[in-house]
Amino acid sequence: MSLLELNNISKIYGDLKALDNVSLSVDTGEWVAIMGPSGSGKSTMMNIIGCMDKPTSGAVLLDGKDISKESAKSLTAIRRDKIGLIFQQFHLVNYLTAVENVMVAQYYHSMPDEKEALEALERVGLADRAKHLPSQLSGGEQQRVCIARALINYPEIVLADEPTGNLDEANENIVLDIFKQLHKDGTTLVVVTHDPEVGEVAQRTITLEHGRIVKDALNANFKEA
Amino acid sequence: MTKRKMFLRMITASLVRRRSRMLVALLAIAVGATILSGLVTIYYDVPRQMGAQFRNYGANMIFLAASNEARFDLDTVRRGVACIDAEELVGVAPYRYETVRIHEQPILAAGTDLDGAKATSPYWHIDGEWPSARYEVLVGQETAEFLGLKTGDVFNATWSSGEEEEDVLNLGVDMKVAGILETGGSEEEYLYMSLSDMEELAGETEKLDVVELSVSASADELKAYEQDIEANVPDIAPRLVKRVTESESTVLTKLQSLVFLVTAVVLVLTMICVATTMTAVVTERRKEIGLRKSLGASDGSIIWEFMGEGLLLGGVGGILGSILGFAFAQFVSVHVFSSSITYQPALLPVTILVSVLVTGLACLLPVRSATEVDPALVLKGE
């Protein structure tokens, strides 16, 4: 069943077509990598799927509901309730500890629960770093806090924008292992990346060029965790 | 954990863990609150302080006999004085004037309560001592020069009730100059002695000529006392010494206006400083605002979080300002008025409230701009 559908969406900035009549669908539990060079429209697509931007034309259906015409306030609510975001630059609040950063997402979603936030950190292997500030964590650890934060409210879809872009190989593997586990647990994952290694481990790869999908294929080498 | 606890945890963490950033804002608020609290303390204490200062310039109220037939004696004066709040009464000096002959010269002598005169006329400068024994007198500088008297001299005085020889009451009484009185005014023409000595030498009489009073009260309060005495003690005609009361009132009004103006300017400057700091804080935290919005924070949440920080800063600054303000007012009072100031407990909540309000107002515009942050742009680093 399709969790996410993009139907003929375009995004135009002045004379520039960032996305040109793109259509795709993502099923529940699917792990999709969106790849492409810089300027191909990956980030625009990520922003539209993540409810941080609206298409100029076309429809975006999340869980069967067209969100392309929703108000900014409704999009905020959808982001809060249905989407988990993972960023390349982690974007942790620098004066809050790891566990407090996770609790911030709970705070906006429903009710902060420190025990649950600690369990989320434990799942990404950071139980012993819960009380540390972001400045006291390595890049890989910060990304894992970011992942714990994205997952804490059990989102319907997790969007990751270049999640390994700022990590060394060891930490990249840790993050990809977490993604594999998430996929195994049934989480829907959309990962935007230009790193072929990250794209290869996904179940399906969509390649964008000049705002259009030029390739949409299942990975033959994909292995379930 | 409740949402409120998490809210407090976030804003406290922001202030405590980013203290170096927030110190400027806190400093601005604390300085503003200190000056506000200090000046308001002075504003309310100035009438008392200035009143005390003005009491050095002599009596501000006098009692006269309401008419020639009026009974104007010490008992009547006591009834008039009873209309005045004892705590505000600095001194009462009843005067009886008689003529005495010294070295065959007629000299005006004033009999008074010397302690009362000391209290009502603190500006009198005595070269020597105040009279403390029987027949000791103060001689005005001018009279002393005229008669060739100096401190410690004994002179001969004749007291009579009229011009004729049979009018003489006490012939050739030896009196001692305890001190020479210097005021620069008409007092220097007189000879001052205790009322009891005068009654003994010039003859017992119940009648007084004038009573000088020094009352530590505002012009309005003095006016009320004047009316009260007129109504309750008809034998007394109370009069305000307008030269003193009006000067006091004018100086007080000007001083209070100045304090009010300075306070207003300080509040505006504080507001500008806090607004500037908060604008810098919002700009610096655009990414954090974008992140919070991407996590689903509504505009209202963002506003409350930043306002919460601002209001907490205002509260802390207000508490600091109240404490430092009292110290500031005390310093000013001791160095300007040479007396300590009275602490006004009501000023603590007022200072905190005003600090919070001023900070809140100063935060409004910067915080409003925080809601305009586009999460997609700032998270991409644009």
Short mmCIF file of C-alpha atoms in Angstrom, two decimals, chain A residues 43 47 52-53 76 79-80 85 87-97 99-101 103-114 131 133 149 161, chain B residues 1-4 6-7 9-11 13-15 17-18 285 287-288 290-298 301-302 305 309 374-381:
data_model
loop_
_atom_site.label_atom_id
_atom_site.label_comp_id
_atom_site.label_asym_id
_atom_site.label_seq_id
_atom_site.Cartn_x
_atom_site.Cartn_y
_atom_site.Cartn_z
CA SER A 43 16.56 18.80 -1.57
CA ASN A 47 11.41 19.67 1.47
CA MET A 52 8.57 22.25 4.58
CA ASP A 53 7.65 23.45 1.10
CA THR A 76 3.49 21.98 10.80
CA ARG A 79 5.42 17.29 10.25
CA ARG A 80 4.98 16.95 13.98
CA LEU A 85 13.60 14.22 10.05
CA PHE A 87 19.71 16.08 8.91
CA GLN A 88 23.20 16.03 7.45
CA GLN A 89 24.30 18.66 9.99
CA PHE A 90 22.42 16.93 12.85
CA HIS A 91 20.87 20.24 14.02
CA LEU A 92 20.85 19.53 17.73
CA VAL A 93 19.99 22.32 20.16
CA ASN A 94 23.45 23.10 21.49
CA TYR A 95 22.46 24.02 25.05
CA LEU A 96 20.33 20.92 25.61
CA THR A 97 21.73 17.50 26.53
CA VAL A 99 18.25 13.25 26.13
CA GLU A 100 16.74 16.76 26.25
CA ASN A 101 17.19 17.06 22.49
CA MET A 103 12.56 15.18 24.51
CA VAL A 104 12.12 18.40 22.50
CA ALA A 105 10.48 16.34 19.73
CA GLN A 106 8.20 14.72 22.34
CA TYR A 107 7.42 18.18 23.76
CA TYR A 108 6.03 19.44 20.45
CA HIS A 109 4.31 16.13 19.64
CA SER A 110 2.62 15.11 22.86
CA MET A 111 4.14 14.77 26.32
CA PRO A 112 7.85 14.68 27.22
CA ASP A 113 8.89 11.33 28.75
CA GLU A 114 12.50 11.16 29.86
CA LYS A 131 23.52 13.75 29.75
CA LEU A 133 25.80 18.35 25.47
CA ARG A 149 14.90 12.28 18.02
CA ASP A 161 18.86 14.28 4.18
CA MET B 1 7.24 15.07 32.86
CA THR B 2 4.63 17.70 32.12
CA LYS B 3 4.93 20.11 29.19
CA ARG B 4 5.27 22.99 31.64
CA MET B 6 9.89 20.72 29.99
CA PHE B 7 9.21 24.33 29.00
CA ARG B 9 13.75 23.09 31.69
CA MET B 10 14.36 24.40 28.16
CA ILE B 11 14.30 28.10 28.99
CA ALA B 13 18.92 25.57 30.16
CA SER B 14 19.01 28.30 27.52
CA LEU B 15 19.76 30.97 30.12
CA ARG B 17 24.09 27.11 29.60
CA ARG B 18 24.28 30.16 27.34
CA ARG B 285 19.42 31.17 16.85
CA LYS B 287 18.87 27.53 12.92
CA GLU B 288 17.48 26.44 16.25
CA GLY B 290 14.14 26.43 12.04
CA LEU B 291 14.85 23.10 13.70
CA ARG B 292 12.09 23.56 16.25
CA LYS B 293 9.67 24.44 13.45
CA SER B 294 10.76 21.38 11.49
CA LEU B 295 10.00 19.28 14.58
CA GLY B 296 6.48 20.69 14.57
CA ALA B 297 6.71 23.74 16.83
CA SER B 298 3.88 26.18 16.18
CA SER B 301 5.35 27.76 20.89
CA ILE B 302 8.29 29.65 19.41
CA GLU B 305 9.77 29.96 24.39
CA GLU B 309 13.42 33.38 28.29
CA ASP B 374 11.65 29.37 7.12
CA PRO B 375 12.83 25.99 8.42
CA ALA B 376 13.73 24.65 4.96
CA LEU B 377 16.06 27.57 4.26
CA VAL B 378 17.86 27.76 7.60
CA LEU B 379 18.34 24.01 7.89
CA LYS B 380 20.03 24.05 4.50
CA GLY B 381 22.30 26.81 5.84
#
